[in-house]
């Protein structure tokens, strides 16, 4: 008899399992360190709004299923992004939103165009749906090559990904380029604005086109990564289809209550953003002593040096700093490193560790 794993769909064979970076606790134990700073997952280092934490904790009816349509949260988001609540969907993180969109559009053999390097999960999801990830190189400054993307478009192209600011490179796309892309294709243009709050350029005003989805998350600026809340704005007709593919209860009431409270406490999030952006500019200058640092409109910096990213990441980890080695991102070389912007003291700790690497001749 065949092993049961032989019966799993063929296209899964190609899909790598998601490997998360090491946690603070793991690194503390492994290297017997008292202090470990994680600058690897682009989290908000100041933590969630106290009001959000309180709202989360106040709900205790865990035996009751959550609602399927969180009108109050959708209305609050609608106010925040200035669109009608009828056009907003929610998901278990932006990952959950992406999963639903891919479920809606992809048949086996379809194509998704991804400008590389970018967020690895796009490739994974494409493969899970037995579709092909068509990879297009970015330009020198990592902006998308819209002409090359349009060149690769054909009747099988169902989704074109735009990630702005882009993970891991931190650059944004221009409104004119993306407007042209939307106008010149029949495919769905999925705009990932996970990091938009750290940027001075957003693409939300393009959302009136029928073939676009603009997705965002509470995981970054709003500091609720652990609660898994993402959302997207789309045409009302698309929203109806989205509700068909969504799992029945993707979000917990506690998480939704926290997100509502976070939106009621926008001042807190704005303070975090201001501190992070100020630190980003300082860190950018300081890191230039060690690396080539690329301009960023996100809460992380993309850097390169002549030393392999794997070596730098390992050496920093031994000294209590976790950063992201991007050499396994499709489209990155082995010198690519991404560093999240932490609190001032965290960033100083990183800079001291880098001084140390330099003194020891590693950098
Ligand atoms: N898009 C991008 C570009 C990301 O970097 C991330 C998370 N790292 C996500 C989407 C998913 O975010 P979440 O599921 O936490 O909302």
Coordinates of C-alpha atoms and ligand atoms in Angstrom, one line a residue:
X1 CA 0.0 0.0 0.0
X2 CA 1.1 3.6 -0.7
X3 CA 2.1 5.7 2.3
X4 CA -0.5 8.3 3.0
X5 CA 1.9 11.1 2.3
X6 CA 2.1 9.9 -1.3
X7 CA -1.5 11.0 -1.7
X8 CA -0.8 14.6 -0.7
X9 CA -1.1 16.9 -3.7
X10 CA 2.0 17.1 -5.9
X11 CA 2.6 20.8 -5.7
X12 CA 3.1 20.7 -1.9
X13 CA 6.4 18.8 -2.5
X14 CA 8.0 22.0 -3.5
X15 CA 6.8 24.1 -0.6
X16 CA 9.3 24.8 2.2
X17 CA 8.0 24.8 5.8
X18 CA 8.0 28.3 7.4
X19 CA 11.0 28.5 9.7
X20 CA 10.6 31.3 12.2
X21 CA 13.8 33.0 13.6
X22 CA 15.1 32.1 17.1
X23 CA 13.2 33.6 20.1
X24 CA 14.8 35.7 22.8
X25 CA 14.4 32.8 25.3
X26 CA 16.1 30.3 22.9
X27 CA 19.1 32.6 22.3
X28 CA 19.4 33.3 26.1
X29 CA 19.6 29.6 26.8
X30 CA 21.9 28.7 23.9
X31 CA 24.5 31.3 24.6
X32 CA 23.9 31.7 28.3
X33 CA 23.1 35.4 28.0
X34 CA 21.3 37.7 30.3
X35 CA 20.3 40.3 27.8
X36 CA 19.0 39.5 24.3
X37 CA 17.5 42.0 21.9
X38 CA 15.3 40.8 19.0
X39 CA 15.6 43.0 15.9
X40 CA 14.4 40.4 13.5
X41 CA 10.6 40.4 13.0
X42 CA 9.8 44.1 12.5
X43 CA 7.7 44.2 15.7
X44 CA 6.8 47.4 17.5
X45 CA 9.3 47.4 20.4
X46 CA 7.2 49.6 22.6
X47 CA 4.4 47.0 23.0
X48 CA 0.7 47.4 22.6
X49 CA -1.4 50.2 23.9
X50 CA -2.4 49.7 27.6
X51 CA -6.0 50.2 26.5
X52 CA -5.8 47.4 24.0
X53 CA -4.3 45.0 26.5
X54 CA -7.1 46.0 29.0
X55 CA -9.8 45.4 26.3
X56 CA -8.3 42.0 25.4
X57 CA -8.3 40.9 29.1
X58 CA -11.8 42.1 29.8
X59 CA -13.5 39.5 27.6
X60 CA -14.0 36.1 29.2
X61 CA -16.9 34.4 27.4
X62 CA -14.5 31.9 25.8
X63 CA -17.1 29.2 25.5
X64 CA -19.1 31.3 22.9
X65 CA -18.2 31.4 19.2
X66 CA -17.1 34.9 18.0
X67 CA -19.2 36.9 15.6
X68 CA -18.6 36.3 11.9
X69 CA -19.0 39.9 11.0
X70 CA -17.2 42.4 13.3
X71 CA -19.1 45.5 12.2
X72 CA -17.7 47.7 15.0
X73 CA -14.1 46.9 14.1
X74 CA -14.8 47.4 10.4
X75 CA -16.4 50.7 11.1
X76 CA -13.5 51.9 13.1
X77 CA -11.1 50.8 10.4
X78 CA -13.3 52.5 7.8
X79 CA -12.9 55.7 9.7
X80 CA -9.2 55.2 10.0
X81 CA -8.6 54.5 6.3
X82 CA -11.4 56.8 5.1
X83 CA -13.4 54.2 3.0
X84 CA -16.8 52.7 3.4
X85 CA -17.0 49.8 5.9
X86 CA -18.9 47.7 3.2
X87 CA -15.6 47.4 1.4
X88 CA -13.5 46.1 4.4
X89 CA -12.7 42.5 5.2
X90 CA -10.8 41.0 8.1
X91 CA -8.4 38.1 8.3
X92 CA -6.2 36.2 10.8
X93 CA -3.3 38.6 10.2
X94 CA -2.5 39.8 6.7
X95 CA -1.3 36.3 6.2
X96 CA -5.0 35.2 6.6
X97 CA -6.1 37.9 4.2
X98 CA -3.5 36.8 1.6
X99 CA -4.6 33.2 2.0
X100 CA -8.2 34.0 1.3
X101 CA -7.4 36.1 -1.8
X102 CA -5.2 33.4 -3.2
X103 CA -7.9 30.9 -2.5
X104 CA -10.4 33.1 -4.4
X105 CA -8.3 33.6 -7.5
X106 CA -5.9 30.7 -8.2
X107 CA -6.6 27.6 -10.2
X108 CA -3.7 25.1 -10.7
X109 CA -1.4 26.4 -13.4
X110 CA -2.2 30.1 -12.9
X111 CA 0.5 32.7 -12.3
X112 CA 1.3 35.2 -9.7
X113 CA 3.8 37.9 -10.5
X114 CA 6.1 38.7 -7.6
X115 CA 8.9 41.4 -7.8
X116 CA 11.9 39.9 -6.0
X117 CA 13.1 40.1 -3.3
X118 CA 9.9 40.4 -1.3
X119 CA 7.9 38.8 1.5
X120 CA 8.5 35.1 1.2
X121 CA 5.0 34.0 2.0
X122 CA 3.8 35.1 -1.4
X123 CA 5.9 32.4 -3.0
X124 CA 4.7 29.8 -0.5
X125 CA 1.0 30.6 -1.0
X126 CA 1.4 30.5 -4.7
X127 CA 2.9 27.1 -4.6
X128 CA 0.3 25.7 -2.2
X129 CA -2.3 26.6 -4.8
X130 CA -0.3 24.7 -7.5
X131 CA 0.2 28.0 -9.3
X132 CA 3.5 29.5 -10.6
X133 CA 5.4 32.3 -9.0
X134 CA 6.6 34.4 -11.8
X135 CA 9.6 36.3 -10.5
X136 CA 10.6 39.7 -11.8
X137 CA 13.7 41.5 -10.7
X138 CA 13.5 44.9 -9.1
X139 CA 15.6 47.9 -10.2
X140 CA 18.8 49.2 -8.5
X141 CA 16.8 51.1 -5.9
X142 CA 14.5 48.0 -5.5
X143 CA 11.4 49.7 -7.0
X144 CA 9.3 47.5 -9.2
X145 CA 10.0 47.3 -12.9
X146 CA 6.4 47.9 -14.0
X147 CA 7.2 47.4 -17.7
X148 CA 8.9 44.0 -17.0
X149 CA 5.9 43.0 -14.8
X150 CA 3.5 44.0 -17.6
X151 CA 5.6 42.1 -20.1
X152 CA 5.2 38.9 -18.0
X153 CA 1.5 39.3 -17.8
X154 CA -0.7 36.9 -19.8
X155 CA -4.1 35.2 -19.6
X156 CA -2.9 33.0 -16.7
X157 CA -1.8 35.9 -14.6
X158 CA -4.3 36.2 -11.8
X159 CA -2.5 38.3 -9.1
X160 CA 0.3 40.9 -9.3
X161 CA 1.9 41.6 -5.9
X162 CA 2.9 45.2 -4.9
X163 CA 4.5 45.4 -1.5
X164 CA 5.0 49.0 -0.4
X165 CA 7.0 49.6 1.7
X166 CA 8.7 46.4 0.6
X167 CA 9.9 43.7 3.0
X168 CA 12.9 43.3 3.1
X169 CA 14.2 46.3 1.2
X170 CA 12.1 49.1 2.8
X171 CA 11.5 51.1 -0.4
X172 CA 8.0 52.4 -1.5
X173 CA 6.4 52.4 -5.0
X174 CA 5.3 55.6 -6.7
X175 CA 1.6 56.2 -7.1
X176 CA 2.0 56.9 -10.8
X177 CA 3.7 53.6 -11.5
X178 CA 1.2 51.5 -9.6
X179 CA -1.7 53.5 -11.2
X180 CA -0.3 52.6 -14.6
X181 CA 0.1 48.9 -13.6
X182 CA -3.5 48.7 -12.4
X183 CA -4.8 50.4 -15.5
X184 CA -2.8 48.2 -17.9
X185 CA -3.7 44.8 -16.5
X186 CA -6.9 42.7 -15.9
X187 CA -5.2 40.8 -13.1
X188 CA -5.8 41.6 -9.4
X189 CA -3.2 44.0 -8.1
X190 CA -2.6 43.1 -4.4
X191 CA -1.1 46.0 -2.5
X192 CA 0.5 45.0 0.7
X193 CA 0.8 48.0 3.0
X194 CA 1.9 46.1 6.2
X195 CA 4.4 48.8 7.0
X196 CA 2.6 51.9 5.6
X197 CA 2.3 53.7 8.9
X198 CA 6.1 54.2 9.0
X199 CA 6.0 55.7 5.5
X200 CA 4.9 59.1 4.1
X201 CA 3.4 57.5 1.0
X202 CA 0.3 55.3 0.8
X203 CA -1.6 53.9 -2.1
X204 CA -5.0 53.6 -0.5
X205 CA -6.5 56.3 -2.7
X206 CA -6.1 53.9 -5.7
X207 CA -8.6 51.6 -4.1
X208 CA -11.5 52.7 -6.3
X209 CA -10.2 50.6 -9.2
X210 CA -12.1 47.3 -9.3
X211 CA -9.0 45.1 -9.7
X212 CA -7.2 46.1 -6.6
X213 CA -7.0 45.1 -3.0
X214 CA -5.1 47.1 -0.4
X215 CA -4.2 45.1 2.7
X216 CA -2.9 46.2 6.1
X217 CA -2.3 44.7 9.5
X218 CA -2.4 45.4 13.2
X219 CA 0.8 43.5 13.7
X220 CA 3.3 46.3 13.0
X221 CA 2.5 49.9 14.0
X222 CA -0.4 48.8 16.3
X223 CA 1.9 46.3 18.1
X224 CA -0.7 43.4 18.0
X225 CA 1.3 40.8 16.1
X226 CA 0.4 38.1 18.5
X227 CA -3.3 38.7 18.1
X228 CA -3.3 38.0 14.3
X229 CA -5.5 40.7 12.9
X230 CA -5.3 41.9 9.3
X231 CA -7.7 43.7 7.0
X232 CA -8.1 44.7 3.4
X233 CA -10.1 47.2 1.4
X234 CA -11.7 46.0 -1.9
X235 CA -14.7 46.4 -4.2
X236 CA -18.0 45.4 -2.6
X237 CA -18.5 42.5 -5.1
X238 CA -15.1 41.1 -4.3
X239 CA -15.9 41.3 -0.6
X240 CA -18.9 39.0 -1.1
X241 CA -16.7 36.4 -2.7
X242 CA -14.1 36.9 0.1
X243 CA -16.7 36.1 2.7
X244 CA -17.4 32.7 0.9
X245 CA -13.8 31.5 1.2
X246 CA -13.0 32.8 4.7
X247 CA -13.0 30.3 7.5
X248 CA -16.2 30.7 9.6
X249 CA -14.6 32.3 12.7
X250 CA -11.1 33.6 11.8
X251 CA -10.8 36.1 14.6
X252 CA -11.3 35.9 18.3
X253 CA -13.5 38.5 20.1
X254 CA -10.7 39.3 22.5
X255 CA -8.4 40.2 19.6
X256 CA -11.0 42.2 17.9
X257 CA -11.8 44.1 21.1
X258 CA -8.1 44.9 21.4
X259 CA -7.9 46.2 17.9
X260 CA -10.9 48.5 18.5
X261 CA -9.3 49.8 21.6
X262 CA -6.0 50.3 19.7
X263 CA -7.9 52.4 17.1
X264 CA -9.5 54.4 19.9
X265 CA -6.0 55.1 21.2
X266 CA -4.4 56.3 18.0
X267 CA -2.3 58.8 19.9
X268 CA -0.3 56.0 21.4
X269 CA 0.3 54.4 18.0
X270 CA 1.3 57.7 16.6
X271 CA 3.8 58.3 19.4
X272 CA 5.4 54.8 18.7
X273 CA 5.6 55.6 15.0
X274 CA 7.3 58.9 15.7
X275 CA 9.9 57.3 18.0
X276 CA 10.5 54.4 15.5
X277 CA 10.9 56.8 12.6
X278 CA 13.3 59.0 14.5
X279 CA 15.3 56.0 15.6
X280 CA 15.3 54.6 12.1
X281 CA 17.0 57.8 10.8
X282 CA 19.6 57.7 13.6
X283 CA 20.3 54.0 13.2
X284 CA 20.6 54.5 9.4
X285 CA 23.5 57.0 10.0
X286 CA 25.1 54.8 12.7
X287 CA 24.9 51.6 10.6
X288 CA 26.5 53.3 7.6
X289 CA 29.8 53.0 9.6
X290 CA 29.5 49.2 9.1
X291 CA 27.3 48.6 6.1
X292 CA 25.8 49.9 2.9
X293 CA 22.4 50.9 4.2
X294 CA 19.4 51.3 1.9
X295 CA 16.8 54.1 2.4
X296 CA 13.8 52.8 4.2
X297 CA 10.2 53.9 4.8
X298 CA 9.5 50.9 7.1
X299 CA 10.4 50.0 10.6
X300 CA 13.5 48.1 9.5
X301 CA 16.7 48.7 7.5
X302 CA 18.1 46.6 4.7
X303 CA 21.9 46.5 4.8
X304 CA 24.8 44.8 3.0
X305 CA 28.5 44.5 3.6
X306 CA 31.4 42.4 2.2
X307 CA 30.8 39.8 4.9
X308 CA 28.2 37.0 4.6
X309 CA 24.9 37.8 6.3
X310 CA 24.9 34.4 7.9
X311 CA 28.2 35.1 9.6
X312 CA 27.1 38.5 10.8
X313 CA 23.8 37.2 12.1
X314 CA 25.5 34.3 14.0
X315 CA 28.2 36.5 15.5
X316 CA 25.5 39.1 16.6
X317 CA 23.4 36.3 18.1
X318 CA 26.4 35.2 20.2
X319 CA 26.5 38.8 21.5
X320 CA 22.7 38.9 22.2
X321 CA 21.3 40.6 19.1
X322 CA 18.9 38.7 16.8
X323 CA 18.8 40.1 13.2
X324 CA 17.4 38.6 10.0
X325 CA 19.8 37.0 7.6
X326 CA 17.9 37.4 4.3
X327 CA 20.2 35.2 2.1
X328 CA 17.4 32.6 1.7
X329 CA 14.9 35.2 0.5
X330 CA 14.3 34.6 -3.3
X331 CA 16.1 37.4 -5.1
X332 CA 18.5 38.3 -2.2
X333 CA 22.3 37.6 -2.3
X334 CA 24.2 36.1 0.6
X335 CA 25.2 39.5 1.9
X336 CA 21.6 40.7 2.6
X337 CA 20.6 41.5 6.2
X338 CA 17.5 43.1 7.6
X339 CA 17.5 44.9 10.9
X340 CA 14.3 46.0 12.7
X341 CA 14.4 49.4 14.4
X342 CA 14.2 48.8 18.2
X343 CA 14.1 51.2 21.1
X344 CA 17.1 53.5 21.5
X345 CA 18.7 51.2 24.1
X346 CA 18.2 48.2 21.9
X347 CA 19.8 49.9 18.9
X348 CA 22.7 51.0 21.0
X349 CA 23.2 47.4 22.2
X350 CA 23.3 46.4 18.5
X351 CA 25.8 49.2 17.7
X352 CA 28.1 48.1 20.6
X353 CA 27.9 44.5 19.3
X354 CA 28.9 45.7 15.8
X355 CA 31.8 47.7 17.3
X356 CA 32.9 44.4 18.8
X357 CA 32.7 42.6 15.5
X358 CA 34.8 45.3 13.9
X359 CA 37.4 45.2 16.7
X360 CA 37.7 41.4 16.3
X361 CA 38.1 41.7 12.5
X362 CA 34.9 39.9 11.7
X363 CA 33.4 43.0 10.0
Ligands
LIG1 N1 3.1 41.4 4.6 C1 4.4 41.7 4.9 C2 5.2 42.5 3.9 C3 5.0 41.3 6.1 O1 6.3 41.6 6.3 C4 4.2 40.6 7.0 C5 4.7 40.0 8.3 N2 6.0 39.9 8.5 C6 2.9 40.3 6.6 C7 2.4 40.7 5.4 C8 2.0 39.4 7.5 O2 1.7 40.1 8.6 P1 0.6 39.6 9.6 O3 0.1 38.3 9.2 O4 1.3 39.5 11.0 O5 -0.5 40.6 9.6

